Short mmCIF file of C-alpha atoms in Angstrom, two decimals:
data_model
loop_
_atom_site.label_atom_id
_atom_site.label_comp_id
_atom_site.label_asym_id
_atom_site.label_seq_id
_atom_site.Cartn_x
_atom_site.Cartn_y
_atom_site.Cartn_z
CA MET U 27 39.67 208.57 48.44
CA ILE U 28 42.67 208.92 46.16
CA GLY U 29 41.92 210.79 42.96
CA ILE U 30 43.85 208.96 40.24
CA SER U 31 42.67 211.37 37.55
CA LYS U 32 43.22 214.39 39.80
CA LEU U 33 46.75 213.42 40.81
CA TYR U 34 48.17 211.35 37.98
CA CYS U 35 46.46 213.12 35.08
CA GLY U 36 46.82 216.59 36.57
CA THR U 37 43.17 217.62 36.50
CA VAL U 38 43.49 219.33 39.91
CA GLU U 39 46.15 221.65 41.29
CA PRO U 40 46.62 222.78 44.90
CA SER U 41 45.37 226.25 43.96
CA ASP U 42 41.98 224.77 43.01
CA ALA U 43 41.30 223.80 46.62
CA LEU U 44 42.93 226.90 48.07
CA ARG U 45 40.64 229.09 45.98
CA TYR U 46 37.74 227.99 48.21
CA GLY U 47 39.71 228.32 51.43
CA ARG U 48 39.48 224.51 51.68
CA ASP U 49 36.10 225.06 53.36
CA SER U 50 33.96 221.92 53.05
CA LYS U 51 30.77 223.97 52.64
CA LYS U 52 32.25 225.93 49.74
CA LEU U 53 34.31 223.29 47.93
CA PRO U 54 32.82 221.64 44.84
CA SER U 55 32.15 217.95 45.36
CA HIS U 56 35.20 216.81 43.39
CA LEU U 57 37.48 218.83 45.71
CA LEU U 58 35.86 217.86 49.00
CA GLN U 59 38.64 215.41 49.85
CA PHE U 60 41.00 218.39 50.19
CA SER U 61 38.96 220.24 52.83
CA LYS U 62 40.72 221.67 55.87
CA ASP U 63 37.90 221.33 58.40
CA LYS U 64 37.16 217.65 57.56
CA LYS U 65 33.50 217.99 58.44
CA PRO U 66 32.19 214.45 58.11
CA VAL U 67 30.51 213.12 55.03
CA VAL U 68 27.87 210.91 56.62
CA VAL U 69 26.75 207.59 55.18
CA TRP U 70 23.24 206.80 56.37
CA ASN U 71 22.50 203.12 55.87
CA MET U 72 18.82 203.92 55.93
CA THR U 73 17.69 200.32 55.55
CA ARG U 74 19.24 196.90 55.92
CA ARG U 75 16.88 195.44 53.35
CA CYS U 76 18.21 194.68 49.88
CA ASN U 77 16.92 192.80 46.85
CA LEU U 78 20.39 191.34 46.14
CA LYS U 79 22.74 189.05 48.10
CA CYS U 80 26.20 190.50 47.53
CA VAL U 81 28.98 188.27 48.82
CA HIS U 82 31.03 191.20 50.15
CA CYS U 83 28.21 193.26 51.70
CA TYR U 84 29.48 195.09 54.78
CA ALA U 85 25.89 195.50 56.05
CA GLN U 86 25.04 191.80 55.64
CA ALA U 87 21.80 192.95 54.03
CA LYS U 88 18.92 190.59 53.26
CA ASP U 89 15.66 190.77 51.34
CA GLU U 90 13.46 190.85 54.40
CA GLU U 91 11.85 193.51 56.53
CA PHE U 92 13.93 194.71 59.46
CA LYS U 93 12.36 196.44 62.43
CA ASN U 94 13.65 199.48 64.29
CA GLU U 95 14.75 201.51 61.25
CA LEU U 96 14.80 205.27 61.70
CA SER U 97 11.49 206.76 60.62
CA THR U 98 11.07 209.57 58.12
CA GLU U 99 10.79 212.12 60.92
CA GLU U 100 13.80 210.69 62.74
CA GLY U 101 15.70 210.88 59.47
CA LYS U 102 14.79 214.54 59.11
CA ALA U 103 15.94 215.21 62.66
CA LEU U 104 19.26 213.58 61.79
CA ILE U 105 19.55 215.78 58.70
CA ASP U 106 18.74 218.89 60.77
CA ASP U 107 21.59 218.08 63.13
CA LEU U 108 24.07 217.23 60.37
CA ALA U 109 23.28 220.42 58.46
CA ALA U 110 23.76 222.52 61.59
CA PHE U 111 27.00 220.64 62.32
CA GLY U 112 28.34 221.52 58.88
CA SER U 113 28.36 218.09 57.28
CA PRO U 114 28.48 218.80 53.54
CA VAL U 115 27.06 215.54 52.18
CA MET U 116 24.35 213.07 53.11
CA LEU U 117 25.04 209.76 51.40
CA PHE U 118 21.94 207.57 51.43
CA SER U 119 22.91 203.90 51.37
CA GLY U 120 21.71 200.55 52.63
CA GLY U 121 21.00 197.75 52.15
CA GLU U 122 19.35 199.18 49.09
CA PRO U 123 18.17 202.76 49.74
CA THR U 124 15.73 202.84 46.81
CA ILE U 125 13.60 200.28 48.67
CA ARG U 126 12.55 203.04 51.08
CA LYS U 127 9.64 204.97 49.61
CA ASP U 128 10.62 208.11 51.50
CA LEU U 129 14.05 208.35 49.84
CA PRO U 130 13.02 211.22 47.50
CA GLU U 131 11.41 213.10 50.40
CA LEU U 132 14.49 212.72 52.59
CA ALA U 133 16.86 213.64 49.76
CA ALA U 134 14.78 216.75 49.08
CA TYR U 135 14.91 217.64 52.77
CA ALA U 136 18.70 217.32 52.83
CA ARG U 137 18.89 219.64 49.83
CA GLU U 138 16.59 222.15 51.55
CA LYS U 139 18.97 222.17 54.51
CA GLY U 140 21.92 222.99 52.27
CA MET U 141 23.49 219.54 52.07
CA ARG U 142 24.43 217.63 48.94
CA ALA U 143 22.31 214.51 48.60
CA VAL U 144 23.83 211.44 46.93
CA ILE U 145 22.93 207.76 46.91
CA SER U 146 24.87 204.52 46.77
CA THR U 147 22.75 201.86 45.11
CA ASN U 148 22.82 198.64 43.14
CA GLY U 149 20.76 200.47 40.53
CA THR U 150 18.44 197.59 39.76
CA LEU U 151 15.30 199.26 41.15
CA ILE U 152 15.73 202.68 39.53
CA ASP U 153 12.96 202.79 36.97
CA LYS U 154 12.05 205.84 34.89
CA ASP U 155 9.58 207.15 37.48
CA LEU U 156 12.07 206.97 40.35
CA ALA U 157 14.82 208.55 38.24
CA LYS U 158 12.46 211.43 37.45
CA LYS U 159 11.65 211.91 41.15
CA LEU U 160 15.33 211.87 42.10
CA LYS U 161 16.04 214.52 39.48
CA GLU U 162 13.17 216.67 40.70
CA VAL U 163 14.45 216.69 44.29
CA GLY U 164 17.92 217.80 43.20
CA LEU U 165 19.92 214.64 43.86
CA SER U 166 23.58 215.41 43.18
CA TYR U 167 24.91 211.98 42.27
CA VAL U 168 23.99 208.32 41.94
CA GLY U 169 26.78 205.79 42.52
CA ILE U 170 25.89 202.38 41.09
CA SER U 171 27.75 199.26 42.19
CA LEU U 172 29.04 196.98 39.45
CA ASP U 173 31.64 194.40 40.40
CA GLY U 174 32.45 193.15 36.93
CA ILE U 175 30.94 192.58 33.53
CA ARG U 176 27.68 190.64 33.41
CA GLU U 177 28.44 187.09 34.68
CA THR U 178 31.14 188.25 37.09
CA ASN U 179 28.90 190.93 38.54
CA ASP U 180 25.84 188.68 38.76
CA LYS U 181 27.82 186.05 40.65
CA PHE U 182 28.91 188.63 43.22
CA ARG U 183 25.46 190.16 43.43
CA GLY U 184 23.70 186.83 43.86
CA MET U 185 21.16 187.46 41.11
CA SER U 186 21.10 186.58 37.44
CA GLY U 187 20.35 189.67 35.38
CA ALA U 188 21.64 192.12 38.01
CA PHE U 189 24.18 193.62 35.59
CA ASP U 190 21.60 194.41 32.92
CA ALA U 191 19.14 195.73 35.51
CA ALA U 192 21.82 198.03 36.95
CA LEU U 193 22.62 199.37 33.48
CA ARG U 194 18.93 200.10 32.91
CA GLY U 195 18.88 202.04 36.16
CA LEU U 196 22.00 203.93 35.10
CA HIS U 197 20.46 204.78 31.73
CA ASN U 198 17.28 206.01 33.42
CA CYS U 199 19.34 208.38 35.56
CA GLN U 200 21.32 209.58 32.55
CA GLU U 201 18.13 210.32 30.64
CA GLU U 202 17.05 212.61 33.49
CA GLY U 203 20.42 214.36 33.53
CA ILE U 204 21.54 212.99 36.91
CA LYS U 205 25.30 212.55 37.31
CA VAL U 206 26.12 208.86 37.63
CA GLY U 207 29.18 206.82 38.45
CA LEU U 208 30.26 203.26 39.13
CA ARG U 209 31.56 201.57 42.28
CA PHE U 210 33.77 198.49 41.85
CA THR U 211 35.25 196.45 44.72
CA ILE U 212 38.52 194.83 43.62
CA ASN U 213 39.26 191.19 44.47
CA LYS U 214 40.79 188.09 42.92
CA GLN U 215 37.60 187.10 41.13
CA ASN U 216 36.96 190.35 39.26
CA VAL U 217 40.33 192.07 38.81
CA LYS U 218 40.43 190.65 35.28
CA ASP U 219 37.36 192.75 34.42
CA ILE U 220 39.00 196.12 35.12
CA PRO U 221 39.90 196.75 31.44
CA ALA U 222 36.33 195.93 30.39
CA ILE U 223 34.98 198.29 33.05
CA PHE U 224 37.06 201.10 31.56
CA ASP U 225 35.67 200.21 28.14
CA LEU U 226 32.18 200.41 29.64
CA LEU U 227 32.85 203.89 31.04
CA GLU U 228 33.69 205.14 27.59
CA LYS U 229 30.92 203.28 25.78
CA GLU U 230 28.19 204.41 28.18
CA ASN U 231 29.62 207.91 28.74
CA ILE U 232 29.93 207.36 32.50
CA PRO U 233 31.93 210.26 33.98
CA ARG U 234 33.10 208.74 37.26
CA ILE U 235 34.23 205.48 38.86
CA CYS U 236 35.50 204.52 42.30
CA PHE U 237 37.62 201.39 42.62
CA TYR U 238 37.35 200.09 46.19
CA HIS U 239 40.05 197.99 47.78
CA LEU U 240 38.49 195.12 49.72
CA VAL U 241 37.69 195.78 53.38
CA TYR U 242 37.23 192.80 55.67
CA ALA U 243 33.86 193.68 57.21
CA GLY U 244 30.39 192.14 57.21
CA ARG U 245 30.27 189.34 54.65
CA GLY U 246 33.56 190.73 53.37
CA SER U 247 35.20 189.46 56.57
CA LYS U 248 34.98 185.99 55.01
CA MET U 249 36.81 187.16 51.89
CA VAL U 250 40.27 187.83 53.30
CA ASP U 251 41.67 185.08 51.09
CA GLU U 252 39.96 186.67 48.07
CA ASP U 253 41.87 189.92 48.48
CA LEU U 254 44.68 190.58 46.03
CA SER U 255 48.24 189.85 47.02
CA LEU U 256 50.33 192.93 47.71
CA GLU U 257 52.07 192.55 44.35
CA ASP U 258 48.77 192.14 42.51
CA SER U 259 47.39 195.22 44.27
CA ARG U 260 50.29 197.22 42.83
CA LYS U 261 49.58 195.77 39.40
CA ALA U 262 45.89 196.67 39.69
CA VAL U 263 46.69 200.26 40.66
CA ASN U 264 49.19 200.48 37.79
CA LEU U 265 46.51 199.26 35.40
CA ILE U 266 43.98 201.77 36.73
CA MET U 267 46.50 204.59 36.34
CA GLN U 268 47.40 203.50 32.82
CA ARG U 269 43.80 203.19 31.64
CA THR U 270 42.85 206.49 33.27
CA ARG U 271 45.62 208.30 31.43
CA GLU U 272 44.62 206.63 28.16
CA LEU U 273 41.04 207.82 28.59
CA HIS U 274 42.19 211.37 29.25
CA GLU U 275 44.53 211.34 26.26
CA LYS U 276 41.58 210.24 24.10
CA GLY U 277 39.57 213.24 25.28
CA PHE U 278 37.35 211.40 27.78
CA PRO U 279 38.22 213.03 31.14
CA ALA U 280 36.58 210.53 33.48
CA GLU U 281 37.03 211.08 37.21
CA VAL U 282 38.72 207.93 38.51
CA LEU U 283 39.36 207.29 42.19
CA THR U 284 40.62 204.49 44.38
CA VAL U 285 39.15 204.06 47.85
CA ASP U 286 40.07 202.37 51.14
CA ASN U 287 43.83 201.97 50.67
CA HIS U 288 45.65 205.23 51.20
CA CYS U 289 49.06 203.85 50.30
CA ASP U 290 47.84 204.48 46.73
CA GLY U 291 48.66 208.15 47.32
CA PRO U 292 52.39 207.81 48.09
CA TYR U 293 52.60 205.19 45.34
CA ILE U 294 51.33 207.68 42.75
CA TYR U 295 53.71 210.32 44.12
CA LEU U 296 56.72 208.01 43.84
CA LYS U 297 55.74 207.05 40.30
CA MET U 298 55.32 210.69 39.28
CA LEU U 299 58.62 211.61 40.95
CA LYS U 300 60.33 209.59 38.21
CA GLU U 301 58.14 210.94 35.40
CA ASN U 302 57.64 214.60 36.31
CA PRO U 303 59.25 215.91 39.54
CA GLU U 304 57.51 219.29 39.26
CA ARG U 305 54.07 217.67 39.14
CA ALA U 306 55.14 215.27 41.91
CA ALA U 307 55.60 218.25 44.23
CA GLU U 308 52.01 219.34 43.53
CA ILE U 309 50.79 215.79 44.14
CA PHE U 310 52.50 215.74 47.52
CA GLU U 311 50.83 219.04 48.45
CA LEU U 312 47.43 217.65 47.47
CA LEU U 313 48.04 214.44 49.44
CA SER U 314 48.98 216.56 52.45
CA MET U 315 45.63 218.34 52.11
CA ASN U 316 43.83 215.01 51.79
CA GLN U 317 45.44 213.76 55.04
CA GLY U 318 44.77 210.09 54.36
CA ASN U 319 42.28 207.81 56.06
CA SER U 320 39.44 209.74 57.63
CA SER U 321 37.46 207.12 59.56
CA GLY U 322 36.07 208.78 62.67
CA ILE U 323 37.12 212.18 61.33
CA GLY U 324 35.84 213.17 57.89
CA ILE U 325 33.68 210.12 57.23
CA GLY U 326 31.01 208.75 59.52
CA CYS U 327 28.16 206.30 59.39
CA VAL U 328 24.68 206.02 60.87
CA SER U 329 23.01 202.61 60.75
CA TRP U 330 19.36 201.93 60.01
CA ASP U 331 18.69 201.76 63.76
CA GLY U 332 20.47 205.04 64.54
CA SER U 333 23.80 203.63 65.74
CA VAL U 334 26.82 205.80 64.93
CA HIS U 335 30.01 204.22 63.57
CA ALA U 336 33.46 205.41 62.53
CA ASP U 337 32.63 204.44 58.95
CA GLN U 338 30.33 202.01 57.19
CA PHE U 339 32.74 199.10 57.75
CA TRP U 340 32.93 199.48 61.54
CA ARG U 341 29.44 198.25 62.33
CA HIS U 342 30.66 196.06 65.18
CA TYR U 343 31.40 199.15 67.30
CA SER U 344 28.92 201.93 68.03
CA PHE U 345 29.76 205.29 69.59
CA GLY U 346 26.13 205.89 70.51
CA ASN U 347 22.70 206.27 68.95
CA VAL U 348 21.08 209.34 67.40
CA ARG U 349 17.83 208.41 69.10
CA GLU U 350 19.53 209.16 72.40
CA ARG U 351 22.09 211.84 71.52
CA SER U 352 22.65 213.92 68.41
CA PHE U 353 25.26 212.83 65.88
CA SER U 354 27.16 216.07 66.42
CA GLU U 355 27.38 215.42 70.16
CA ILE U 356 28.46 211.81 69.67
CA TRP U 357 31.03 212.75 67.02
CA THR U 358 32.77 215.30 69.23
CA ASP U 359 32.71 213.24 72.44
CA LEU U 360 36.32 212.22 73.01
CA SER U 361 35.51 210.33 76.20
CA ASP U 362 35.11 207.29 73.96
CA GLU U 363 38.60 205.81 73.64
CA LEU U 364 38.16 204.63 70.06
CA MET U 365 36.75 207.96 68.90
CA ALA U 366 39.62 209.82 70.54
CA GLY U 367 42.10 207.31 69.18
CA LEU U 368 40.89 207.61 65.60
CA LYS U 369 41.08 211.39 65.75
CA TYR U 370 44.57 211.32 67.30
CA ARG U 371 45.88 207.97 66.13
CA LYS U 372 49.53 208.57 65.33
CA PRO U 373 51.02 207.83 68.79
CA LEU U 374 48.83 204.74 69.17
CA ILE U 375 49.96 203.31 65.83
CA GLN U 376 53.57 204.22 66.53
CA ALA U 377 53.32 202.31 69.81
CA ASN U 378 51.65 199.23 68.30
CA GLY U 379 52.63 199.04 64.65
CA ASP U 380 55.84 198.15 62.88
CA ARG U 381 55.82 199.28 59.25
CA CYS U 382 53.18 201.96 59.89
CA ALA U 383 55.12 203.21 62.90
CA LYS U 384 58.24 203.74 60.80
CA CYS U 385 56.57 204.88 57.58
CA LYS U 386 57.62 208.29 56.28
CA TRP U 387 54.25 208.69 54.56
CA PHE U 388 52.18 208.50 57.73
CA ASP U 389 51.02 212.11 57.56
CA VAL U 390 49.57 211.66 54.06
CA CYS U 391 48.15 208.18 54.76
CA ASN U 392 47.13 208.49 58.43
CA GLY U 393 47.79 204.84 59.12
CA ASN U 394 45.45 203.58 56.40
CA PHE U 395 42.47 201.37 57.33
CA ARG U 396 42.27 200.54 61.03
CA VAL U 397 39.37 198.10 60.71
CA ARG U 398 41.47 195.94 58.36
CA ALA U 399 44.28 195.85 60.94
CA GLU U 400 41.79 194.78 63.58
CA ALA U 401 40.31 192.07 61.35
CA VAL U 402 43.69 190.46 60.65
CA TYR U 403 45.72 191.13 63.80
CA GLY U 404 43.05 191.73 66.44
CA ASN U 405 44.62 195.11 67.15
CA VAL U 406 43.07 198.34 65.88
CA TRP U 407 46.44 200.10 65.98
CA ALA U 408 48.53 197.45 64.21
CA ASP U 409 49.77 197.74 60.62
CA ASP U 410 47.25 197.72 57.79
CA PRO U 411 47.97 194.36 56.11
CA ALA U 412 46.89 195.70 52.70
CA CYS U 413 49.71 198.26 52.42
CA TYR U 414 51.75 197.14 49.41
CA LEU U 415 54.57 199.69 49.64
CA THR U 416 58.00 198.11 50.06
CA LYS U 417 60.26 198.72 53.05
CA GLU U 418 62.44 200.86 50.81
CA GLU U 419 59.47 202.93 49.67
CA ILE U 420 58.30 203.66 53.21
CA GLY U 421 61.80 204.37 54.50
CA TYR U 422 61.64 201.47 56.96
CA ASP U 423 65.39 200.97 57.08
CA GLU U 424 65.94 204.68 57.63
CA ALA U 425 63.90 204.74 60.85
#
């Protein structure tokens, strides 16, 4: 995650993270990306079932019952292990996590074990009763996916009325005092809606939004041609930065982040270097704390059947299953070549990549998204094709 508001609008300074020793168990949620220990935030795709048919779904979810999902007790055993391992956050996802009736019970259990409990949802099934239950169990955050305004969103979600239903779910959470935010995956079909999404943030008093760059996984693997061009990606990030600053100048300090393309970090730094060199130095320090892409390091995923993945987009490769070995054991087992490679990836990328191998920002980007390189080039350690920095910006000709 790259905090646009944190970096570009100056809402966070290096001292804010240092004050907590950069300890993931002590850091507030908005500073977790700057942790030193990089204990993994774990996404548990607790069900593959979903009431929508999103065209870019990495889980390829369907509205049907799937067998072999982890039971409530198996979920609690997973939480026990993660809490003991030091994972700070359990992110309940799917499919659609609100379909599982034991979601409040499991979220409450995660809270009892000292973890933050958050959910990633389409929001359409959050009625007043469920919102009340989620508040009662101490849920920290509800991230609701909206991929555009009304018609645009409904087309992506595969259901007429999905936008309005998601807003009702958001309002129900707000009425209970639960922190909410939006999740928006950028592509050619919805990039035009970004200004309207910012208007929606302000109108609905939504304090947070994550703009996701497209990752070619699941159904999204068929959307490579729908990804923005490199030039349009730059324009989109410029627009997000501009609108974020405008919101902050108007007195609405929304937390705005971009996700899944870590070249956004150096890009912000280079832009700020021209505007405010002193602040640029602080941005570079924060980016160095962030350390770039964290797949297989500070982010992990457990599927509905217990399989463990480097992140939620890497479902085609499993490191093991929590029904057979604990997550903590699997996550620290470097006998798996991919696990070891992701944790110590620099020499592998330098040996296989071109631009990434010569990039002077590697240590703040960490080679960006490996699964995207694999999808396009068939090589996990090749360049990330979505990096939009120019050769001059990465210092290619200096190498």
